[in-house]
Amino acid sequence: MNTETYLKSLIDRLEQTRALSREEWASLIRGRTPGLSEYLFERARTIRIRHYGRDIYIRGLIEFTSWCRNDCYYCGLRKSNHGADRYRLTKEEILSCCENGYHLGFRTFVLQGGEDCWYTDEYMEDLISSIRRAWPDCAITLSLGEKSYESYRRFALAGADRYLLRHETFDEAHYRKLHPPRMSAAHRQQCLRDLKELGYQTGTGFMVGSPYQTPENLADDMLFIKNLNPQMVGIGPFIPHHGTPFAGKPAGTLELTLFLLGLIRLMLPRVLLPATTALGTIAPDGRERGILAGANVVMPNLSPVRVREKYLLYDNKLCTGDEAAESLAQLDARMAAVGYRLVTARGDSLNI
Ligand code: SAH
Ligand code: SF4
């Protein structure tokens, strides 16, 4: 059997059994070709259409603080980046983002920010329960980083339904190359187990092409995700930020990100899989191509316009075009052009 035939047989087996060994994952990722990718995307689209039709769920992203106590080497919000323009949104401003989003058709609000202690647990509980009361038909997703079990529990009781926390990379040695010593892969993974135990619809994920990443690291990521069985998986290319230690590192590629999206769709057929802003940043048609590789979610920006250019995780982040929530019609037209449509349903995971 030649290599291409062998790798194709791995894709077929992944589709049938939803699992591969570490060695198989690594050889498939390392040996991918344009022809294999097309074969994979075709299978991924068929599976996605079987479960979700041609619907794309929308999530309104509210980036409510650009302050962060962490110092991840890749991120423009890291505390040592003194060039970052910092802001915080008040409860009233966040509620008005939700109000605006609700009128635009959003039924999921994603509150995302750096790890910012200014927002105490009491503040977050009050905020979450206010959103819950005002829009009982909406899902509330949090993406606030690593917190204690008790904090996560309080936020769930206040009305949060979902939580996004990328594991970033499973391998401890690789994790340590991306983060300062006080952070660890093990703690991140423990947070994810806590979130699942508390009943959150949980999202994990990683950056594609982060510095020092190997196909074996990605194989471990796939095995970890399989084992965690999350409801959502967010992946996007690493993109350097000029004010970080990784300023000169190469960005992750569109091509590898798309390949991994297709693989994730085969491994977890019913998972919610966003075509991320980072994907739209490295290529003008990145998000459409993500959808064609098996993704089924987009997350337009609902933050107030005046802060959008300040939440810079990486350079050239899209923030004024049709990834903005006000431009849903344009986004819908782009998705319609490739045969899909935005829907306003809450879009809970079929995988609860
Ligand atoms: N502070 C929270 C949420 C905000 S960061 C947290 O860390 O979970 C959200 C995600 O942005 C991170 O999980 C990371 O994967 C991604 N990110 C950060 N810097 C990035 C970069 N330079 N390129 C691409 N993605 C990046
Ligand atoms: Fe902070 Fe998240 Fe950026 Fe790390 S990735 S520095 S935790 S905002």
Short mmCIF file of C-alpha atoms and ligand atoms in Angstrom, two decimals:
data_model
loop_
_atom_site.label_atom_id
_atom_site.label_comp_id
_atom_site.label_asym_id
_atom_site.label_seq_id
_atom_site.Cartn_x
_atom_site.Cartn_y
_atom_site.Cartn_z
CA MET A 1 0.00 0.00 0.00
CA ASN A 2 1.48 3.40 -0.87
CA THR A 3 1.47 6.20 1.68
CA GLU A 4 -1.48 8.10 0.24
CA THR A 5 -3.63 4.96 0.16
CA TYR A 6 -2.62 4.17 3.73
CA LEU A 7 -3.45 7.68 4.97
CA LYS A 8 -6.78 7.58 3.15
CA SER A 9 -7.54 4.31 4.93
CA LEU A 10 -6.85 6.09 8.23
CA ILE A 11 -9.41 8.77 7.33
CA ASP A 12 -11.94 6.04 6.50
CA ARG A 13 -11.25 4.28 9.78
CA LEU A 14 -11.50 7.54 11.70
CA GLU A 15 -14.91 8.09 10.16
CA GLN A 16 -16.05 4.58 11.05
CA THR A 17 -14.60 4.20 14.54
CA ARG A 18 -13.98 7.88 15.50
CA ALA A 19 -10.59 6.96 16.89
CA LEU A 20 -6.95 6.57 15.86
CA SER A 21 -3.80 5.75 17.79
CA ARG A 22 -1.20 8.43 18.64
CA GLU A 23 1.13 7.16 15.89
CA GLU A 24 -1.69 7.14 13.36
CA TRP A 25 -2.74 10.70 14.21
CA ALA A 26 0.85 11.89 13.86
CA SER A 27 1.42 10.16 10.52
CA LEU A 28 -1.85 11.45 9.10
CA ILE A 29 -1.05 15.01 10.16
CA ARG A 30 2.55 14.81 8.98
CA GLY A 31 1.74 13.09 5.68
CA ARG A 32 -1.29 15.19 4.62
CA THR A 33 -1.51 16.28 0.97
CA PRO A 34 -3.94 18.54 -0.90
CA GLY A 35 -5.64 15.46 -2.31
CA LEU A 36 -6.14 13.91 1.14
CA SER A 37 -7.46 17.20 2.48
CA GLU A 38 -10.12 17.37 -0.22
CA TYR A 39 -11.11 13.79 0.53
CA LEU A 40 -11.31 14.59 4.25
CA PHE A 41 -13.35 17.81 3.77
CA GLU A 42 -15.87 15.97 1.65
CA ARG A 43 -16.37 13.37 4.40
CA ALA A 44 -16.50 16.10 7.08
CA ARG A 45 -19.16 18.09 5.18
CA THR A 46 -21.32 15.00 4.76
CA ILE A 47 -21.19 14.29 8.50
CA ARG A 48 -21.82 17.90 9.45
CA ILE A 49 -24.82 18.08 7.10
CA ARG A 50 -26.19 14.81 8.49
CA HIS A 51 -26.29 16.27 12.02
CA TYR A 52 -26.69 20.00 11.55
CA GLY A 53 -27.89 20.44 7.97
CA ARG A 54 -26.48 23.60 6.43
CA ASP A 55 -27.12 25.71 9.51
CA ILE A 56 -24.42 27.89 11.04
CA TYR A 57 -24.92 28.98 14.63
CA ILE A 58 -23.94 32.50 15.62
CA ARG A 59 -22.48 33.55 18.99
CA GLY A 60 -22.17 37.18 20.03
CA LEU A 61 -18.70 37.75 21.45
CA ILE A 62 -18.38 40.42 24.15
CA GLU A 63 -14.72 41.09 24.92
CA PHE A 64 -15.30 42.79 28.23
CA THR A 65 -11.80 43.28 29.63
CA SER A 66 -8.34 43.53 28.10
CA TRP A 67 -6.61 43.33 31.51
CA CYS A 68 -4.93 40.03 32.32
CA ARG A 69 -2.84 38.80 35.24
CA ASN A 70 -1.27 36.08 33.11
CA ASP A 71 1.73 36.29 30.87
CA CYS A 72 1.21 33.70 28.12
CA TYR A 73 4.10 34.21 25.71
CA TYR A 74 1.87 34.28 22.62
CA CYS A 75 -0.84 36.72 23.66
CA GLY A 76 -1.05 40.48 23.11
CA LEU A 77 -3.03 40.89 26.37
CA ARG A 78 -0.25 39.39 28.50
CA LYS A 79 0.57 41.53 31.52
CA SER A 80 4.12 42.27 30.37
CA ASN A 81 2.91 43.85 27.15
CA HIS A 82 3.04 47.45 28.32
CA GLY A 83 2.02 48.64 24.87
CA ALA A 84 -1.47 47.16 25.24
CA ASP A 85 -4.37 49.60 25.53
CA ARG A 86 -6.38 48.35 28.51
CA TYR A 87 -10.11 48.76 29.13
CA ARG A 88 -12.92 47.31 31.21
CA LEU A 89 -16.62 47.28 30.42
CA THR A 90 -19.09 47.93 33.23
CA LYS A 91 -22.12 45.79 33.90
CA GLU A 92 -24.30 48.41 32.21
CA GLU A 93 -22.13 48.42 29.10
CA ILE A 94 -22.15 44.63 28.93
CA LEU A 95 -25.95 44.53 29.31
CA SER A 96 -26.30 47.03 26.51
CA CYS A 97 -24.12 44.80 24.26
CA CYS A 98 -26.54 41.94 25.03
CA GLU A 99 -29.54 44.15 24.31
CA ASN A 100 -28.07 45.16 20.99
CA GLY A 101 -27.15 41.54 20.22
CA TYR A 102 -30.59 40.25 21.07
CA HIS A 103 -32.14 42.65 18.56
CA LEU A 104 -29.67 41.52 15.93
CA GLY A 105 -30.81 37.90 16.46
CA PHE A 106 -28.15 36.53 18.83
CA ARG A 107 -29.31 33.92 21.35
CA THR A 108 -25.87 33.15 22.79
CA PHE A 109 -23.67 35.71 24.50
CA VAL A 110 -20.03 34.87 25.04
CA LEU A 111 -18.36 36.91 27.78
CA GLN A 112 -14.63 36.72 27.16
CA GLY A 113 -11.71 38.49 28.77
CA GLY A 114 -8.27 38.29 30.26
CA GLU A 115 -7.99 36.97 33.82
CA ASP A 116 -8.95 40.20 35.53
CA CYS A 117 -9.43 40.20 39.31
CA TRP A 118 -11.26 43.56 39.15
CA TYR A 119 -14.30 41.42 38.32
CA THR A 120 -14.85 39.63 41.61
CA ASP A 121 -16.96 36.49 41.83
CA GLU A 122 -19.75 38.63 43.32
CA TYR A 123 -19.56 41.04 40.38
CA MET A 124 -19.71 38.16 37.88
CA GLU A 125 -22.61 36.48 39.71
CA ASP A 126 -24.59 39.68 39.65
CA LEU A 127 -23.77 40.24 35.97
CA ILE A 128 -24.61 36.67 34.95
CA SER A 129 -27.88 36.60 36.87
CA SER A 130 -28.89 39.96 35.39
CA ILE A 131 -28.33 38.62 31.86
CA ARG A 132 -30.16 35.42 32.79
CA ARG A 133 -33.21 37.37 34.05
CA ALA A 134 -33.32 39.79 31.13
CA TRP A 135 -32.90 37.18 28.38
CA PRO A 136 -34.07 33.83 29.75
CA ASP A 137 -34.11 32.28 26.27
CA CYS A 138 -30.40 32.94 25.68
CA ALA A 139 -27.34 30.84 26.42
CA ILE A 140 -24.61 32.47 28.51
CA THR A 141 -21.09 31.35 27.68
CA LEU A 142 -18.10 32.35 29.77
CA SER A 143 -14.46 32.44 28.70
CA LEU A 144 -12.62 33.89 31.68
CA GLY A 145 -9.69 31.52 32.00
CA GLU A 146 -8.71 29.41 34.99
CA LYS A 147 -10.83 29.80 38.14
CA SER A 148 -11.46 27.69 41.21
CA TYR A 149 -14.08 24.96 41.29
CA GLU A 150 -16.05 27.13 43.70
CA SER A 151 -16.03 30.13 41.33
CA TYR A 152 -17.13 27.98 38.42
CA ARG A 153 -19.89 26.56 40.63
CA ARG A 154 -21.13 30.00 41.62
CA PHE A 155 -21.21 31.19 37.99
CA ALA A 156 -23.19 28.09 36.99
CA LEU A 157 -25.68 28.69 39.79
CA ALA A 158 -26.03 32.30 38.65
CA GLY A 159 -27.08 31.06 35.22
CA ALA A 160 -24.02 30.43 33.03
CA ASP A 161 -24.55 27.44 30.71
CA ARG A 162 -21.33 27.10 28.75
CA TYR A 163 -17.60 27.69 29.23
CA LEU A 164 -14.77 27.99 26.72
CA LEU A 165 -11.29 27.18 27.95
CA ARG A 166 -8.80 25.98 25.38
CA HIS A 167 -6.36 23.45 26.80
CA GLU A 168 -3.82 25.14 24.43
CA THR A 169 -1.57 22.08 24.22
CA PHE A 170 -1.82 18.77 26.07
CA ASP A 171 1.88 18.08 26.41
CA GLU A 172 3.35 19.54 29.61
CA ALA A 173 6.79 20.19 28.07
CA HIS A 174 5.27 22.02 25.10
CA TYR A 175 2.90 23.91 27.43
CA ARG A 176 5.87 25.18 29.39
CA LYS A 177 7.43 26.60 26.23
CA LEU A 178 4.32 28.72 25.72
CA HIS A 179 3.69 29.86 29.31
CA PRO A 180 5.58 31.14 32.34
CA PRO A 181 6.34 28.65 35.14
CA ARG A 182 3.31 29.46 37.29
CA MET A 183 0.97 28.01 34.67
CA SER A 184 0.68 24.31 33.87
CA ALA A 185 -1.07 22.04 31.42
CA ALA A 186 -2.20 19.85 34.32
CA HIS A 187 -4.04 22.73 36.02
CA ARG A 188 -5.69 23.78 32.77
CA GLN A 189 -6.88 20.20 32.24
CA GLN A 190 -8.17 20.01 35.80
CA CYS A 191 -10.24 23.16 35.17
CA LEU A 192 -11.79 21.48 32.15
CA ARG A 193 -12.71 18.41 34.16
CA ASP A 194 -14.23 20.67 36.84
CA LEU A 195 -16.29 22.49 34.25
CA LYS A 196 -17.63 19.25 32.82
CA GLU A 197 -18.42 17.90 36.26
CA LEU A 198 -20.37 21.07 37.05
CA GLY A 199 -22.53 20.47 34.00
CA TYR A 200 -21.25 23.22 31.74
CA GLN A 201 -21.38 22.62 28.01
CA THR A 202 -17.64 22.80 27.73
CA GLY A 203 -15.40 23.95 24.93
CA THR A 204 -11.70 23.27 24.66
CA GLY A 205 -9.18 23.67 21.84
CA PHE A 206 -5.73 24.85 20.86
CA MET A 207 -3.77 27.09 18.54
CA VAL A 208 -2.57 25.54 15.31
CA GLY A 209 1.08 26.14 14.51
CA SER A 210 1.98 27.54 17.93
CA PRO A 211 5.77 27.80 18.36
CA TYR A 212 7.55 24.44 18.85
CA GLN A 213 4.37 22.43 18.08
CA THR A 214 5.01 19.01 16.50
CA PRO A 215 2.64 16.52 14.82
CA GLU A 216 3.04 14.41 17.99
CA ASN A 217 1.80 17.35 20.10
CA LEU A 218 -1.23 17.59 17.82
CA ALA A 219 -1.75 13.83 18.11
CA ASP A 220 -1.83 14.22 21.89
CA ASP A 221 -4.29 17.10 21.52
CA MET A 222 -6.61 14.90 19.47
CA LEU A 223 -6.41 12.07 22.04
CA PHE A 224 -7.08 14.51 24.88
CA ILE A 225 -10.10 16.00 23.11
CA LYS A 226 -11.45 12.54 22.34
CA ASN A 227 -11.13 11.60 25.98
CA LEU A 228 -12.66 14.84 27.33
CA ASN A 229 -15.52 14.63 24.81
CA PRO A 230 -16.31 18.37 24.94
CA GLN A 231 -19.40 19.96 23.40
CA MET A 232 -17.30 22.56 21.57
CA VAL A 233 -13.79 22.68 20.13
CA GLY A 234 -12.21 26.01 19.19
CA ILE A 235 -9.08 25.92 17.07
CA GLY A 236 -7.44 28.71 15.12
CA PRO A 237 -3.99 29.50 13.75
CA PHE A 238 -1.39 31.03 16.05
CA ILE A 239 -0.75 34.58 14.83
CA PRO A 240 2.22 36.50 16.28
CA HIS A 241 1.69 39.73 18.19
CA HIS A 242 4.46 42.34 17.90
CA GLY A 243 4.52 43.07 21.66
CA THR A 244 5.19 39.49 22.81
CA PRO A 245 8.22 37.18 23.04
CA PHE A 246 6.83 35.32 20.01
CA ALA A 247 6.79 38.43 17.81
CA GLY A 248 9.07 36.97 15.16
CA LYS A 249 7.61 33.47 15.05
CA PRO A 250 5.80 32.24 11.95
CA ALA A 251 2.00 32.09 12.01
CA GLY A 252 0.09 28.82 11.84
CA THR A 253 -1.26 28.01 8.39
CA LEU A 254 -4.75 28.05 6.96
CA GLU A 255 -4.04 24.70 5.36
CA LEU A 256 -3.19 22.85 8.58
CA THR A 257 -6.04 24.53 10.50
CA LEU A 258 -8.55 23.38 7.89
CA PHE A 259 -7.15 19.84 7.93
CA LEU A 260 -7.52 19.67 11.72
CA LEU A 261 -11.07 21.06 11.57
CA GLY A 262 -11.95 18.21 9.20
CA LEU A 263 -10.33 15.63 11.48
CA ILE A 264 -12.18 16.96 14.54
CA ARG A 265 -15.50 16.76 12.69
CA LEU A 266 -14.81 13.08 11.93
CA MET A 267 -13.70 12.30 15.48
CA LEU A 268 -16.63 14.10 17.19
CA PRO A 269 -19.42 14.22 14.59
CA ARG A 270 -21.80 16.32 16.69
CA VAL A 271 -19.36 18.79 18.17
CA LEU A 272 -19.84 22.56 17.82
CA LEU A 273 -16.90 23.76 15.81
CA PRO A 274 -16.29 27.46 15.15
CA ALA A 275 -14.64 28.95 12.09
CA THR A 276 -12.71 31.42 14.25
CA THR A 277 -11.77 35.07 13.84
CA ALA A 278 -8.10 34.03 13.67
CA LEU A 279 -8.92 31.87 10.64
CA GLY A 280 -10.64 34.86 9.03
CA THR A 281 -7.59 36.97 9.87
CA ILE A 282 -4.99 34.83 8.07
CA ALA A 283 -7.08 34.51 4.90
CA PRO A 284 -9.89 36.69 3.55
CA ASP A 285 -12.06 33.63 2.90
CA GLY A 286 -10.74 31.72 5.94
CA ARG A 287 -14.08 31.38 7.70
CA GLU A 288 -15.93 30.18 4.59
CA ARG A 289 -13.23 27.60 4.04
CA GLY A 290 -13.51 26.57 7.69
CA ILE A 291 -17.22 25.95 7.16
CA LEU A 292 -16.40 23.88 4.06
CA ALA A 293 -13.97 21.81 6.16
CA GLY A 294 -16.67 20.92 8.71
CA ALA A 295 -17.10 23.94 11.03
CA ASN A 296 -20.63 25.03 12.00
CA VAL A 297 -20.32 28.11 14.25
CA VAL A 298 -19.20 31.72 13.81
CA MET A 299 -18.66 34.26 16.57
CA PRO A 300 -19.17 37.85 15.43
CA ASN A 301 -18.01 40.67 17.65
CA LEU A 302 -20.62 42.39 19.84
CA SER A 303 -18.19 44.53 21.86
CA PRO A 304 -18.67 48.32 21.71
CA VAL A 305 -16.92 49.65 18.62
CA ARG A 306 -14.63 51.94 20.66
CA VAL A 307 -12.93 48.98 22.40
CA ARG A 308 -12.67 46.54 19.49
CA GLU A 309 -9.25 47.66 18.39
CA LYS A 310 -7.94 47.28 21.94
CA TYR A 311 -8.67 43.57 22.41
CA LEU A 312 -5.68 42.50 20.40
CA LEU A 313 -4.68 38.92 21.11
CA TYR A 314 -2.60 38.98 17.90
CA ASP A 315 -1.68 41.39 15.10
CA ASN A 316 -4.15 42.46 12.39
CA LYS A 317 -7.12 40.90 14.21
CA LEU A 318 -10.31 41.42 12.22
CA CYS A 319 -12.44 43.96 14.01
CA THR A 320 -14.12 46.35 11.66
CA GLY A 321 -15.40 44.28 8.73
CA ASP A 322 -18.24 41.83 8.45
CA GLU A 323 -17.06 39.72 11.37
CA ALA A 324 -18.72 42.53 13.36
CA ALA A 325 -22.15 41.72 14.71
CA GLU A 326 -23.82 44.69 12.96
CA SER A 327 -22.85 43.18 9.62
CA LEU A 328 -24.73 39.89 9.96
CA ALA A 329 -26.36 40.39 6.56
CA GLN A 330 -22.97 40.53 4.84
CA LEU A 331 -21.74 37.52 6.78
CA ASP A 332 -24.90 35.63 5.88
CA ALA A 333 -24.37 36.50 2.21
CA ARG A 334 -20.81 35.16 2.34
CA MET A 335 -21.99 31.93 3.93
CA ALA A 336 -24.88 31.64 1.45
CA ALA A 337 -22.36 31.93 -1.37
CA VAL A 338 -20.80 28.64 -0.22
CA GLY A 339 -24.17 26.98 0.41
CA TYR A 340 -24.80 27.56 4.15
CA ARG A 341 -26.99 29.90 6.23
CA LEU A 342 -26.78 31.69 9.56
CA VAL A 343 -29.52 30.72 12.02
CA THR A 344 -30.58 32.43 15.23
CA ALA A 345 -31.32 29.25 17.23
CA ARG A 346 -29.50 28.91 20.57
CA GLY A 347 -27.64 26.02 18.99
CA ASP A 348 -27.09 23.79 21.99
CA SER A 349 -24.78 20.87 21.44
CA LEU A 350 -26.40 17.63 20.33
CA ASN A 351 -23.70 16.09 22.46
CA ILE A 352 -24.97 16.96 25.97
N1 SAH B 1 -8.05 34.68 28.96
C1 SAH B 1 -8.90 33.66 28.49
C2 SAH B 1 -9.72 34.05 27.27
C3 SAH B 1 -9.11 35.01 26.31
S1 SAH B 1 -7.80 34.38 25.33
C4 SAH B 1 -8.10 32.40 28.20
O1 SAH B 1 -6.90 32.49 28.02
O2 SAH B 1 -8.72 31.34 28.14
C5 SAH B 1 -8.68 33.32 24.22
C6 SAH B 1 -7.81 32.47 23.32
O3 SAH B 1 -7.11 33.29 22.40
C7 SAH B 1 -6.74 31.68 24.00
O4 SAH B 1 -7.26 30.48 24.50
C8 SAH B 1 -5.71 31.46 22.89
O5 SAH B 1 -5.82 30.14 22.33
C9 SAH B 1 -6.09 32.51 21.83
N2 SAH B 1 -4.93 33.35 21.51
C10 SAH B 1 -4.21 34.12 22.35
N3 SAH B 1 -3.15 34.66 21.70
C11 SAH B 1 -3.22 34.23 20.42
C12 SAH B 1 -2.41 34.42 19.26
N4 SAH B 1 -1.31 35.16 19.31
N5 SAH B 1 -2.78 33.83 18.11
C13 SAH B 1 -3.91 33.08 18.05
N6 SAH B 1 -4.70 32.84 19.11
C14 SAH B 1 -4.37 33.41 20.28
FE1 SF4 B 2 -4.42 36.28 29.46
FE2 SF4 B 2 -5.87 34.52 28.01
FE3 SF4 B 2 -4.02 36.11 26.86
FE4 SF4 B 2 -3.17 34.14 28.45
S1 SF4 B 2 -4.32 33.90 26.49
S2 SF4 B 2 -2.43 36.28 28.47
S3 SF4 B 2 -4.81 34.12 29.99
S4 SF4 B 2 -5.91 36.77 27.83
#
